[in-house]
PDB file of C-alpha atoms in Angstrom:
ATOM      1  CA  LYS A  27     131.379  66.658 170.558  1.00 60.00           C
ATOM      2  CA  GLN A  28     133.930  66.722 173.381  1.00 65.00           C
ATOM      3  CA  TRP A  29     131.163  66.121 175.924  1.00 64.00           C
ATOM      4  CA  TYR A  30     129.980  63.060 173.998  1.00 67.00           C
ATOM      5  CA  GLN A  31     133.511  61.685 173.782  1.00 61.00           C
ATOM      6  CA  ARG A  32     133.975  62.107 177.525  1.00 65.00           C
ATOM      7  CA  ARG A  33     130.557  60.618 178.271  1.00 64.00           C
ATOM      8  CA  VAL A  34     131.072  57.564 176.068  1.00 66.00           C
ATOM      9  CA  ALA A  35     134.539  57.002 177.504  1.00 61.00           C
ATOM     10  CA  ILE A  36     133.082  56.915 180.994  1.00 60.00           C
ATOM     11  CA  THR A  37     130.111  54.685 180.201  1.00 60.00           C
ATOM     12  CA  ALA A  38     132.193  52.311 178.098  1.00 59.00           C
ATOM     13  CA  GLY A  39     134.242  51.315 181.107  1.00 62.00           C
ATOM     14  CA  GLY A  40     136.947  53.944 181.361  1.00 68.00           C
ATOM     15  CA  LEU A  41     138.192  54.156 177.787  1.00 70.00           C
ATOM     16  CA  CYS A  42     140.738  56.860 177.079  1.00 73.00           C
ATOM     17  CA  GLU A  43     138.971  59.863 175.556  1.00 71.00           C
ATOM     18  CA  GLN A  44     141.536  59.986 172.748  1.00 74.00           C
ATOM     19  CA  ASN A  45     140.299  56.549 171.647  1.00 77.00           C
ATOM     20  CA  VAL A  46     136.633  57.595 171.371  1.00 77.00           C
ATOM     21  CA  THR A  47     135.952  59.441 168.116  1.00 81.00           C
ATOM     22  CA  PHE A  48     132.809  60.681 166.405  1.00 81.00           C
ATOM     23  CA  PHE A  49     132.536  61.531 162.722  1.00 85.00           C
ATOM     24  CA  GLU A  50     129.620  62.518 160.518  1.00 85.00           C
ATOM     25  CA  GLN A  51     128.165  61.060 157.386  1.00 85.00           C
ATOM     26  CA  GLU A  52     126.870  63.021 154.412  1.00 87.00           C
ATOM     27  CA  MET A  53     123.311  64.309 154.111  1.00 91.00           C
ATOM     28  CA  ILE A  54     121.898  63.939 150.585  1.00 92.00           C
ATOM     29  CA  PRO A  55     118.966  65.943 149.106  1.00 94.00           C
ATOM     30  CA  CYS A  56     115.681  64.064 148.800  1.00 94.00           C
ATOM     31  CA  ILE A  57     114.091  63.927 145.357  1.00 94.00           C
ATOM     32  CA  SER A  58     110.429  63.755 144.386  1.00 93.00           C
ATOM     33  CA  ASN A  59     108.970  61.048 142.180  1.00 90.00           C
ATOM     34  CA  GLU A  60     109.099  63.620 139.368  1.00 91.00           C
ATOM     35  CA  GLY A  61     112.828  64.193 139.846  1.00 90.00           C
ATOM     36  CA  LYS A  62     112.615  67.536 141.642  1.00 92.00           C
ATOM     37  CA  ILE A  63     114.349  68.430 144.931  1.00 93.00           C
ATOM     38  CA  ILE A  64     111.966  68.268 147.887  1.00 94.00           C
ATOM     39  CA  LEU A  65     111.753  71.213 150.280  1.00 94.00           C
ATOM     40  CA  SER A  66     111.504  70.741 154.045  1.00 93.00           C
ATOM     41  CA  SER A  67     110.440  74.382 154.438  1.00 91.00           C
ATOM     42  CA  LYS A  68     110.045  77.409 152.176  1.00 88.00           C
ATOM     43  CA  HIS A  69     113.750  78.082 152.267  1.00 90.00           C
ATOM     44  CA  SER A  70     115.453  74.736 152.995  1.00 93.00           C
ATOM     45  CA  ILE A  71     116.085  71.503 151.151  1.00 95.00           C
ATOM     46  CA  SER A  72     114.980  68.182 152.619  1.00 95.00           C
ATOM     47  CA  ARG A  73     117.991  65.964 153.236  1.00 94.00           C
ATOM     48  CA  ALA A  74     118.542  62.418 154.461  1.00 92.00           C
ATOM     49  CA  PRO A  75     121.614  60.416 155.514  1.00 90.00           C
ATOM     50  CA  GLY A  76     123.501  58.807 152.648  1.00 90.00           C
ATOM     51  CA  GLY A  77     123.194  55.300 154.079  1.00 90.00           C
ATOM     52  CA  ASN A  78     125.665  53.195 156.049  1.00 91.00           C
ATOM     53  CA  GLY A  79     127.768  52.878 152.887  1.00 92.00           C
ATOM     54  CA  ASP A  80     128.774  56.508 153.358  1.00 92.00           C
ATOM     55  CA  LEU A  81     131.057  55.132 156.077  1.00 93.00           C
ATOM     56  CA  TYR A  82     133.971  54.909 153.660  1.00 94.00           C
ATOM     57  CA  ARG A  83     133.778  58.484 152.391  1.00 92.00           C
ATOM     58  CA  ALA A  84     133.393  59.713 155.970  1.00 93.00           C
ATOM     59  CA  LEU A  85     136.379  57.679 157.197  1.00 94.00           C
ATOM     60  CA  GLY A  86     138.538  59.252 154.514  1.00 94.00           C
ATOM     61  CA  GLN A  87     137.264  62.809 154.776  1.00 92.00           C
ATOM     62  CA  SER A  88     137.570  62.885 158.580  1.00 92.00           C
ATOM     63  CA  LYS A  89     141.052  61.306 158.444  1.00 94.00           C
ATOM     64  CA  ILE A  90     139.872  58.564 160.806  1.00 93.00           C
ATOM     65  CA  ILE A  91     141.436  55.894 158.609  1.00 95.00           C
ATOM     66  CA  ASP A  92     144.793  57.710 158.843  1.00 95.00           C
ATOM     67  CA  ASP A  93     144.490  57.784 162.619  1.00 93.00           C
ATOM     68  CA  MET A  94     143.718  54.047 162.762  1.00 94.00           C
ATOM     69  CA  LEU A  95     146.718  53.192 160.599  1.00 94.00           C
ATOM     70  CA  LYS A  96     148.926  55.497 162.680  1.00 94.00           C
ATOM     71  CA  LYS A  97     147.826  53.588 165.803  1.00 92.00           C
ATOM     72  CA  ASN A  98     148.617  50.273 164.082  1.00 95.00           C
ATOM     73  CA  ILE A  99     145.026  49.115 164.271  1.00 95.00           C
ATOM     74  CA  ARG A 100     144.937  45.953 162.160  1.00 96.00           C
ATOM     75  CA  SER A 101     141.212  45.377 161.738  1.00 96.00           C
ATOM     76  CA  VAL A 102     137.785  46.657 162.747  1.00 95.00           C
ATOM     77  CA  HIS A 103     134.367  45.228 163.556  1.00 95.00           C
ATOM     78  CA  VAL A 104     131.449  47.021 161.889  1.00 95.00           C
ATOM     79  CA  TYR A 105     127.818  46.286 162.713  1.00 93.00           C
ATOM     80  CA  CYS A 106     124.363  47.865 162.512  1.00 88.00           C
ATOM     81  CA  VAL A 107     122.889  49.172 165.736  1.00 86.00           C
ATOM     82  CA  ASP A 108     119.478  47.511 165.361  1.00 91.00           C
ATOM     83  CA  ASN A 109     120.592  43.980 166.364  1.00 95.00           C
ATOM     84  CA  ILE A 110     120.293  43.493 170.125  1.00 95.00           C
ATOM     85  CA  LEU A 111     122.155  40.152 170.061  1.00 96.00           C
ATOM     86  CA  VAL A 112     125.297  41.382 168.289  1.00 95.00           C
ATOM     87  CA  LYS A 113     128.562  40.156 169.820  1.00 92.00           C
ATOM     88  CA  ILE A 114     131.044  43.027 170.228  1.00 86.00           C
ATOM     89  CA  PRO A 115     133.591  41.877 169.236  1.00 82.00           C
ATOM     90  CA  ASP A 116     133.347  38.150 168.602  1.00 92.00           C
ATOM     91  CA  PRO A 117     136.734  36.432 169.049  1.00 93.00           C
ATOM     92  CA  LEU A 118     135.545  33.433 167.008  1.00 94.00           C
ATOM     93  CA  PHE A 119     134.590  35.623 164.044  1.00 96.00           C
ATOM     94  CA  ILE A 120     137.723  37.756 164.206  1.00 95.00           C
ATOM     95  CA  GLY A 121     139.931  34.709 164.750  1.00 96.00           C
ATOM     96  CA  CYS A 122     138.356  32.944 161.785  1.00 96.00           C
ATOM     97  CA  CYS A 123     139.011  35.948 159.534  1.00 97.00           C
ATOM     98  CA  LEU A 124     142.606  36.175 160.766  1.00 96.00           C
ATOM     99  CA  GLU A 125     143.219  32.471 160.242  1.00 96.00           C
ATOM    100  CA  ARG A 126     141.881  32.647 156.682  1.00 96.00           C
ATOM    101  CA  GLU A 127     143.767  35.922 156.073  1.00 96.00           C
ATOM    102  CA  SER A 128     140.511  37.539 154.963  1.00 97.00           C
ATOM    103  CA  ASP A 129     140.472  41.250 154.265  1.00 95.00           C
ATOM    104  CA  CYS A 130     136.690  41.284 154.512  1.00 97.00           C
ATOM    105  CA  GLY A 131     134.216  39.058 156.365  1.00 97.00           C
ATOM    106  CA  ALA A 132     130.490  38.854 157.096  1.00 97.00           C
ATOM    107  CA  LYS A 133     128.281  36.918 159.454  1.00 97.00           C
ATOM    108  CA  VAL A 134     125.197  35.289 157.967  1.00 97.00           C
ATOM    109  CA  VAL A 135     122.171  33.355 159.194  1.00 96.00           C
ATOM    110  CA  SER A 136     120.139  30.796 157.321  1.00 94.00           C
ATOM    111  CA  LYS A 137     116.984  32.491 156.049  1.00 93.00           C
ATOM    112  CA  ALA A 138     113.857  31.683 158.048  1.00 89.00           C
ATOM    113  CA  HIS A 139     111.796  31.514 154.833  1.00 92.00           C
ATOM    114  CA  PRO A 140     112.376  32.336 151.147  1.00 92.00           C
ATOM    115  CA  THR A 141     110.985  35.878 151.301  1.00 90.00           C
ATOM    116  CA  GLU A 142     112.472  36.953 154.626  1.00 90.00           C
ATOM    117  CA  ALA A 143     113.368  40.662 154.511  1.00 86.00           C
ATOM    118  CA  VAL A 144     117.140  40.233 154.535  1.00 90.00           C
ATOM    119  CA  GLY A 145     119.671  40.528 151.741  1.00 91.00           C
ATOM    120  CA  VAL A 146     121.480  37.404 150.591  1.00 94.00           C
ATOM    121  CA  ILE A 147     125.198  36.979 150.012  1.00 95.00           C
ATOM    122  CA  CYS A 148     125.926  35.408 146.647  1.00 91.00           C
ATOM    123  CA  ILE A 149     128.313  35.418 143.697  1.00 91.00           C
ATOM    124  CA  CYS A 150     127.300  37.761 140.855  1.00 89.00           C
ATOM    125  CA  ASN A 151     129.455  37.655 137.741  1.00 88.00           C
ATOM    126  CA  GLY A 152     132.327  36.267 139.752  1.00 90.00           C
ATOM    127  CA  LYS A 153     132.123  38.886 142.514  1.00 92.00           C
ATOM    128  CA  VAL A 154     130.784  38.636 146.061  1.00 94.00           C
ATOM    129  CA  LYS A 155     127.702  40.795 146.489  1.00 93.00           C
ATOM    130  CA  VAL A 156     124.649  41.243 148.676  1.00 93.00           C
ATOM    131  CA  VAL A 157     121.376  41.215 146.788  1.00 89.00           C
ATOM    132  CA  GLU A 158     118.736  43.007 148.824  1.00 85.00           C
ATOM    133  CA  TYR A 159     115.381  41.307 149.379  1.00 85.00           C
ATOM    134  CA  SER A 160     113.700  44.132 147.467  1.00 81.00           C
ATOM    135  CA  GLU A 161     115.963  43.457 144.479  1.00 83.00           C
ATOM    136  CA  ILE A 162     115.409  39.704 144.144  1.00 87.00           C
ATOM    137  CA  SER A 163     112.370  38.193 142.429  1.00 89.00           C
ATOM    138  CA  THR A 164     109.980  35.904 144.292  1.00 90.00           C
ATOM    139  CA  GLU A 165     110.784  33.112 141.837  1.00 93.00           C
ATOM    140  CA  THR A 166     114.522  33.412 142.455  1.00 91.00           C
ATOM    141  CA  ALA A 167     114.027  33.619 146.222  1.00 91.00           C
ATOM    142  CA  HIS A 168     112.256  30.225 146.163  1.00 93.00           C
ATOM    143  CA  LEU A 169     114.923  28.403 144.126  1.00 93.00           C
ATOM    144  CA  THR A 170     116.322  25.274 145.790  1.00 92.00           C
ATOM    145  CA  GLY A 171     119.384  23.125 145.224  1.00 88.00           C
ATOM    146  CA  ASP A 172     119.670  19.352 144.783  1.00 90.00           C
ATOM    147  CA  ASN A 173     119.516  18.942 148.570  1.00 90.00           C
ATOM    148  CA  GLY A 174     116.138  20.678 148.742  1.00 86.00           C
ATOM    149  CA  LYS A 175     117.492  23.679 150.622  1.00 89.00           C
ATOM    150  CA  LEU A 176     117.197  27.272 149.473  1.00 91.00           C
ATOM    151  CA  LEU A 177     119.777  28.125 146.844  1.00 90.00           C
ATOM    152  CA  PHE A 178     120.084  31.686 148.150  1.00 91.00           C
ATOM    153  CA  SER A 179     119.865  31.039 151.878  1.00 92.00           C
ATOM    154  CA  GLN A 180     122.711  33.049 153.434  1.00 93.00           C
ATOM    155  CA  GLY A 181     121.002  36.057 154.978  1.00 94.00           C
ATOM    156  CA  ASN A 182     123.243  39.059 155.569  1.00 95.00           C
ATOM    157  CA  ILE A 183     122.857  40.489 159.110  1.00 95.00           C
ATOM    158  CA  CYS A 184     125.145  43.509 158.577  1.00 94.00           C
ATOM    159  CA  ASN A 185     127.881  42.270 160.905  1.00 96.00           C
ATOM    160  CA  HIS A 186     131.250  42.717 159.215  1.00 97.00           C
ATOM    161  CA  TYR A 187     135.011  42.469 159.608  1.00 97.00           C
ATOM    162  CA  PHE A 188     137.431  44.664 157.666  1.00 98.00           C
ATOM    163  CA  THR A 189     141.182  45.037 157.751  1.00 97.00           C
ATOM    164  CA  THR A 190     142.295  48.661 157.847  1.00 97.00           C
ATOM    165  CA  SER A 191     144.422  48.074 154.745  1.00 96.00           C
ATOM    166  CA  PHE A 192     141.279  46.967 152.903  1.00 97.00           C
ATOM    167  CA  LEU A 193     139.413  50.052 154.117  1.00 97.00           C
ATOM    168  CA  ARG A 194     142.215  52.277 152.856  1.00 96.00           C
ATOM    169  CA  LYS A 195     142.066  50.553 149.454  1.00 96.00           C
ATOM    170  CA  VAL A 196     138.309  51.114 149.260  1.00 96.00           C
ATOM    171  CA  ILE A 197     138.586  54.752 150.320  1.00 95.00           C
ATOM    172  CA  GLU A 198     141.383  55.551 147.870  1.00 94.00           C
ATOM    173  CA  ASN A 199     140.192  53.537 144.872  1.00 94.00           C
ATOM    174  CA  HIS A 200     136.497  52.686 145.122  1.00 92.00           C
ATOM    175  CA  ALA A 201     134.647  55.228 147.276  1.00 85.00           C
ATOM    176  CA  ASP A 202     133.000  56.761 144.208  1.00 83.00           C
ATOM    177  CA  ASP A 203     132.226  53.361 142.645  1.00 86.00           C
ATOM    178  CA  LEU A 204     129.523  52.475 145.165  1.00 89.00           C
ATOM    179  CA  ALA A 205     126.088  52.660 143.578  1.00 87.00           C
ATOM    180  CA  PHE A 206     123.180  54.502 145.137  1.00 88.00           C
ATOM    181  CA  HIS A 207     120.166  52.419 146.130  1.00 87.00           C
ATOM    182  CA  ILE A 208     116.743  54.014 145.898  1.00 86.00           C
ATOM    183  CA  ALA A 209     114.293  53.900 148.802  1.00 85.00           C
ATOM    184  CA  LYS A 210     110.767  55.210 148.255  1.00 88.00           C
ATOM    185  CA  LYS A 211     109.653  57.057 151.384  1.00 91.00           C
ATOM    186  CA  LYS A 212     107.033  59.367 152.864  1.00 92.00           C
ATOM    187  CA  ILE A 213     109.146  62.515 153.077  1.00 94.00           C
ATOM    188  CA  PRO A 214     107.851  65.486 155.108  1.00 93.00           C
ATOM    189  CA  THR A 215     107.596  68.570 152.902  1.00 93.00           C
ATOM    190  CA  VAL A 216     105.579  71.742 152.347  1.00 92.00           C
ATOM    191  CA  ASP A 217     102.583  72.535 150.173  1.00 90.00           C
ATOM    192  CA  ASP A 218     102.272  75.388 147.653  1.00 86.00           C
ATOM    193  CA  GLU A 219     101.577  77.799 150.517  1.00 86.00           C
ATOM    194  CA  GLY A 220     104.645  76.713 152.457  1.00 87.00           C
ATOM    195  CA  LYS A 221     102.762  74.766 155.131  1.00 91.00           C
ATOM    196  CA  ALA A 222     104.502  71.646 156.418  1.00 91.00           C
ATOM    197  CA  PHE A 223     102.788  68.271 156.073  1.00 92.00           C
ATOM    198  CA  VAL A 224     103.569  64.550 156.028  1.00 91.00           C
ATOM    199  CA  PRO A 225     102.216  62.724 152.947  1.00 92.00           C
ATOM    200  CA  ASP A 226     100.059  59.624 153.389  1.00 91.00           C
ATOM    201  CA  LYS A 227     101.970  57.725 150.690  1.00 93.00           C
ATOM    202  CA  PRO A 228     105.556  57.727 149.345  1.00 93.00           C
ATOM    203  CA  ASN A 229     106.165  61.046 147.624  1.00 93.00           C
ATOM    204  CA  GLY A 230     109.852  60.760 146.853  1.00 94.00           C
ATOM    205  CA  ILE A 231     113.089  58.850 147.109  1.00 93.00           C
ATOM    206  CA  LYS A 232     116.070  58.779 149.410  1.00 92.00           C
ATOM    207  CA  MET A 233     119.379  57.674 147.950  1.00 90.00           C
ATOM    208  CA  GLU A 234     121.568  55.412 150.042  1.00 90.00           C
ATOM    209  CA  ARG A 235     124.841  53.566 149.721  1.00 92.00           C
ATOM    210  CA  PHE A 236     125.183  50.269 151.593  1.00 92.00           C
ATOM    211  CA  VAL A 237     128.132  49.244 153.744  1.00 93.00           C
ATOM    212  CA  PHE A 238     128.273  45.783 152.185  1.00 93.00           C
ATOM    213  CA  ASP A 239     128.641  47.031 148.609  1.00 93.00           C
ATOM    214  CA  VAL A 240     132.431  46.902 149.064  1.00 96.00           C
ATOM    215  CA  PHE A 241     132.485  43.083 149.300  1.00 96.00           C
ATOM    216  CA  GLU A 242     133.217  42.802 145.581  1.00 94.00           C
ATOM    217  CA  PHE A 243     136.543  44.610 146.067  1.00 96.00           C
ATOM    218  CA  ALA A 244     137.870  42.040 148.543  1.00 96.00           C
ATOM    219  CA  ASP A 245     140.610  39.636 147.471  1.00 95.00           C
ATOM    220  CA  ARG A 246     139.783  37.247 150.313  1.00 96.00           C
ATOM    221  CA  PHE A 247     136.192  37.221 151.537  1.00 97.00           C
ATOM    222  CA  LEU A 248     134.781  35.035 154.314  1.00 97.00           C
ATOM    223  CA  ALA A 249     131.173  34.329 155.296  1.00 96.00           C
ATOM    224  CA  LEU A 250     130.551  32.749 158.705  1.00 97.00           C
ATOM    225  CA  GLU A 251     127.122  31.250 159.402  1.00 96.00           C
ATOM    226  CA  VAL A 252     125.963  31.763 162.992  1.00 96.00           C
ATOM    227  CA  ASN A 253     123.031  30.665 165.132  1.00 96.00           C
ATOM    228  CA  ARG A 254     120.114  33.058 164.684  1.00 95.00           C
ATOM    229  CA  SER A 255     118.806  32.594 168.239  1.00 95.00           C
ATOM    230  CA  GLU A 256     122.197  33.590 169.633  1.00 96.00           C
ATOM    231  CA  GLU A 257     123.220  36.413 167.293  1.00 96.00           C
ATOM    232  CA  PHE A 258     120.339  37.983 165.382  1.00 96.00           C
ATOM    233  CA  SER A 259     117.263  39.762 166.700  1.00 96.00           C
ATOM    234  CA  PRO A 260     116.719  42.988 164.732  1.00 94.00           C
ATOM    235  CA  LEU A 261     114.640  45.990 165.745  1.00 94.00           C
ATOM    236  CA  LYS A 262     112.761  47.101 162.637  1.00 91.00           C
ATOM    237  CA  ASN A 263     109.223  47.939 163.756  1.00 92.00           C
ATOM    238  CA  GLY A 264     107.441  49.914 166.450  1.00 92.00           C
ATOM    239  CA  PRO A 265     106.027  48.593 169.744  1.00 95.00           C
ATOM    240  CA  GLY A 266     103.129  46.162 169.566  1.00 94.00           C
ATOM    241  CA  THR A 267     103.700  44.986 165.992  1.00 93.00           C
ATOM    242  CA  GLY A 268     104.708  41.503 167.152  1.00 91.00           C
ATOM    243  CA  LYS A 269     107.662  41.129 164.790  1.00 92.00           C
ATOM    244  CA  CYS A 270     111.169  42.599 164.974  1.00 93.00           C
ATOM    245  CA  CYS A 271     109.920  45.057 167.594  1.00 95.00           C
ATOM    246  CA  PRO A 272     111.027  46.087 171.117  1.00 96.00           C
ATOM    247  CA  GLU A 273     109.043  43.263 172.704  1.00 96.00           C
ATOM    248  CA  THR A 274     110.542  40.512 170.531  1.00 96.00           C
ATOM    249  CA  CYS A 275     114.045  41.922 171.047  1.00 96.00           C
ATOM    250  CA  ARG A 276     113.612  41.837 174.832  1.00 96.00           C
ATOM    251  CA  GLU A 277     112.257  38.288 174.716  1.00 97.00           C
ATOM    252  CA  ASP A 278     115.096  37.076 172.483  1.00 97.00           C
ATOM    253  CA  LEU A 279     117.724  38.647 174.743  1.00 97.00           C
ATOM    254  CA  SER A 280     116.053  37.170 177.808  1.00 97.00           C
ATOM    255  CA  SER A 281     115.851  33.703 176.241  1.00 97.00           C
ATOM    256  CA  LEU A 282     119.555  33.790 175.377  1.00 97.00           C
ATOM    257  CA  HIS A 283     120.587  34.919 178.848  1.00 97.00           C
ATOM    258  CA  GLN A 284     118.393  32.287 180.493  1.00 97.00           C
ATOM    259  CA  LYS A 285     120.215  29.741 178.344  1.00 97.00           C
ATOM    260  CA  TRP A 286     123.535  31.063 179.653  1.00 97.00           C
ATOM    261  CA  VAL A 287     122.451  30.789 183.280  1.00 96.00           C
ATOM    262  CA  LYS A 288     121.197  27.220 182.838  1.00 97.00           C
ATOM    263  CA  ALA A 289     124.318  26.160 180.928  1.00 97.00           C
ATOM    264  CA  ALA A 290     126.421  27.502 183.809  1.00 96.00           C
ATOM    265  CA  GLY A 291     124.606  25.316 186.340  1.00 96.00           C
ATOM    266  CA  GLY A 292     121.888  27.663 187.576  1.00 95.00           C
ATOM    267  CA  SER A 293     118.150  26.947 187.611  1.00 95.00           C
ATOM    268  CA  LEU A 294     115.286  29.350 186.936  1.00 95.00           C
ATOM    269  CA  SER A 295     111.638  29.385 187.933  1.00 94.00           C
ATOM    270  CA  GLY A 296     108.707  31.741 187.552  1.00 94.00           C
ATOM    271  CA  GLU A 297     107.969  34.129 184.719  1.00 93.00           C
ATOM    272  CA  GLY A 298     109.686  37.289 183.580  1.00 94.00           C
ATOM    273  CA  LEU A 299     112.743  38.547 181.809  1.00 95.00           C
ATOM    274  CA  CYS A 300     116.375  37.679 182.432  1.00 95.00           C
ATOM    275  CA  GLU A 301     119.349  39.917 181.703  1.00 95.00           C
ATOM    276  CA  VAL A 302     123.053  39.415 182.336  1.00 94.00           C
ATOM    277  CA  SER A 303     125.059  42.634 182.299  1.00 91.00           C
ATOM    278  CA  PRO A 304     127.829  42.625 179.668  1.00 88.00           C
ATOM    279  CA  LEU A 305     130.151  43.666 182.501  1.00 83.00           C
ATOM    280  CA  VAL A 306     129.501  40.230 184.025  1.00 90.00           C
ATOM    281  CA  SER A 307     129.593  38.134 180.841  1.00 92.00           C
ATOM    282  CA  SER A 308     129.631  39.032 177.160  1.00 90.00           C
ATOM    283  CA  ALA A 309     128.788  35.606 175.745  1.00 92.00           C
ATOM    284  CA  GLY A 310     127.890  33.381 178.702  1.00 93.00           C
ATOM    285  CA  GLU A 311     131.462  32.867 179.900  1.00 93.00           C
ATOM    286  CA  ASN A 312     132.548  32.966 183.579  1.00 90.00           C
ATOM    287  CA  LEU A 313     129.032  32.479 184.957  1.00 93.00           C
ATOM    288  CA  SER A 314     129.611  29.139 186.680  1.00 92.00           C
ATOM    289  CA  ARG A 315     131.371  30.729 189.645  1.00 89.00           C
ATOM    290  CA  ILE A 316     128.331  32.945 190.151  1.00 89.00           C
ATOM    291  CA  VAL A 317     125.273  30.775 189.417  1.00 92.00           C
ATOM    292  CA  ASP A 318     126.371  27.123 189.600  1.00 94.00           C
ATOM    293  CA  GLY A 319     124.128  25.174 191.930  1.00 94.00           C
ATOM    294  CA  LYS A 320     121.872  28.151 192.699  1.00 93.00           C
ATOM    295  CA  SER A 321     118.170  28.653 192.046  1.00 94.00           C
ATOM    296  CA  PHE A 322     116.665  31.948 190.932  1.00 93.00           C
ATOM    297  CA  THR A 323     113.196  33.342 190.399  1.00 93.00           C
ATOM    298  CA  LEU A 324     112.441  35.453 187.354  1.00 94.00           C
ATOM    299  CA  PRO A 325     112.664  38.338 186.633  1.00 94.00           C
ATOM    300  CA  LEU A 326     116.432  38.269 187.097  1.00 93.00           C
ATOM    301  CA  TYR A 327     119.105  40.908 186.506  1.00 92.00           C
ATOM    302  CA  LEU A 328     122.754  40.086 187.121  1.00 91.00           C
ATOM    303  CA  ASP A 329     125.127  43.061 187.242  1.00 86.00           C
ATOM    304  CA  LEU A 330     128.209  44.402 189.044  1.00 72.00           C
ATOM    305  CA  THR A 331     128.626  46.532 192.142  1.00 56.00           C
ATOM    306  CA  GLU A 332     130.490  49.816 191.987  1.00 42.00           C
ATOM    307  CA  THR A 333     133.615  48.003 193.159  1.00 38.00           C
ATOM    308  CA  GLY A 334     133.483  45.755 190.121  1.00 43.00           C
ATOM    309  CA  LYS A 335     132.511  42.600 191.993  1.00 48.00           C
ATOM    310  CA  THR A 336     129.464  40.561 191.120  1.00 47.00           C
ATOM    311  CA  ASN A 337     126.697  41.767 193.366  1.00 45.00           C
ATOM    312  CA  GLY A 338     123.913  39.216 193.677  1.00 50.00           C
ATOM    313  CA  PHE A 339     120.630  39.314 191.917  1.00 50.00           C
ATOM    314  CA  HIS A 340     117.920  41.894 191.477  1.00 49.00           C
ATOM    315  CA  SER A 341     114.243  41.082 191.269  1.00 41.00           C
ATOM    316  CA  LYS A 342     113.488  43.933 188.887  1.00 38.00           C
ATOM    317  CA  LEU A 343     114.590  44.340 185.297  1.00 35.00           C
TER     318      LEU A 343
END
């Protein structure tokens, strides 16, 4: 644990080790379709993480929330790791939440089509909630308003803002109120002779809590719609699947960074990927002094030298 803290502090640009903290989430037993506990071996129970909604229990149990309040940390940015275009942190998003005095906020994108595999933010019985795509009927997903647009169009991309006071309220008053969501999975187990095997179809369920299930406890909630091409490219599938996979993530990141270079006055030719190091620019800012009036051939990688100055351009990515 100490090695990881030191390593992250170094790679994150010299952060103080005391400000880099790891904490663990709960592992929950997996259950068969018949309601029995699944074994991972003859003598051990199969367990799975309790979902990103276990964040709140873990923050309380590890005393991380106490440490944040002690350090006078006002708010936090929480996001899922599978979105390569996430802005960390986004001053527009945070500023918008501060201006509206929101204790909880979420970024959304307009759904690409009615049955896109994203949850939608909506009002249920007077409370803000996210209804997962697996929990909404096809008929409801296709509903449209008077303007012809989807009625439930605000896709949740798991990119959230919370005040630490709100987190403390959730931890102290609502941590046990979060419902478990059931996910049917192919769970590795053992046969009657104790031999390990992976089933060819779902043989049980994993129970998960979701990070966004606390929205209903917010007094002031804000949803900010953002541009999908600039902020949302999820990694959900393996290589070669052609959708939400490593290849599409690389292409989306490259397209965005090419847009930055062109907007800053640079021109690009050829074929290949383009990447701008976050140490150079986090959202396309401050590139004019580097690329304005210059022509580049793809592939292009713009990074920093060891001295911290912009070093030119590499031909390999």
